Phi, psi and omega in degrees: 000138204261199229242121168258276171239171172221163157286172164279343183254035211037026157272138193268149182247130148205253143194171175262151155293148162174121167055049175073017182217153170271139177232150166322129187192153191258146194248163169246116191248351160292322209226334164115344203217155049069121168220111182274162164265018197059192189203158174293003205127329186246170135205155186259204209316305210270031201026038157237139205260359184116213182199133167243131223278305216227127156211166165264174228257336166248035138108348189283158177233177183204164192178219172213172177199158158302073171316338186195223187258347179213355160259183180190164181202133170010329220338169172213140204235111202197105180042060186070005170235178199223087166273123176291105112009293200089195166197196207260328170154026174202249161295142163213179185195086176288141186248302183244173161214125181282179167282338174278001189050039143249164191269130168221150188182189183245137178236161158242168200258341194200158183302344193217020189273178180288132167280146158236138180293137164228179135229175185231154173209166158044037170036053190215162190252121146216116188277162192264142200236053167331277184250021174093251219289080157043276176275024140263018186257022166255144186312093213243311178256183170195156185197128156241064191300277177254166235273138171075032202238124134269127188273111164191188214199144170251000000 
């Protein structure tokens, strides 16, 4: 998996090898070096522990990780920890992040359910109900640019 987003102050988001498996990581492209984030807890058959999607201009990032071997969830990425999101009751995945830390991404409600877009503020989850109808609410672009505005497409 390639380069998932930057900052203004170049840092890049995706993730890295270690130790035979991919893990979430922030690349510094000023300074030359690499900061993984850990993971919630899983990785699967074929090692990889997640990715991170997204970050902001104050260094927070957001992405997904692995509980296990087969479910994954959200993150948020923040002055060195990595905190679960949550999800609607199955899979989740943050795409952005704004300069305000909220989060915008997709959730399903069961492991194999329909995703729906949400965000978050004030550390609460809430989904966005784009067009009404269930099998359109998932997030296919996404940008959260100024604070509390989202952009997305079914």
């Amino acid at each position: 998996m390639g380069p998932t987003g930057i900052n203004d102050r170049g840092l890049i988001t995706s993730g890295v090898m270690l130790n035979s498996g991919y893990t979430p990581a922030i690349y510094d492209s000023r300074r030359g070096q690499i900061t993984t984030l850990g993971s919630l807890g899983g990785v699967t058959s074929f090692g990889f522990s997640g990715v991170a999607t997204a970050i902001n201009d104050l260094g927070q990032a957001a992405g997904y990780s692995y509980l296990d071997a087969v479910n994954f969830h959200a993150f948020i990425y923040s002055n060195g920890v990595m905190t679960d999101i949550g999800s609607f009751g199955g899979y989740s995945a943050a795409l952005d992040i704004n300069n305000c830390g909220h989060v915008v991404g997709s959730s399903s409600d069961s492991a194999s359910g329909v995703a729906h877009a949400f965000s978050t503020a004030m550390e609460s989850m809430t989904e966005i109900n784009l067009f009404g109808a269930p099998e359109q609410r998932k997030l296919w672009r996404r940008e959260s640019t100024p604070p509390r505005t989202v952009v997305g497409g079914g």
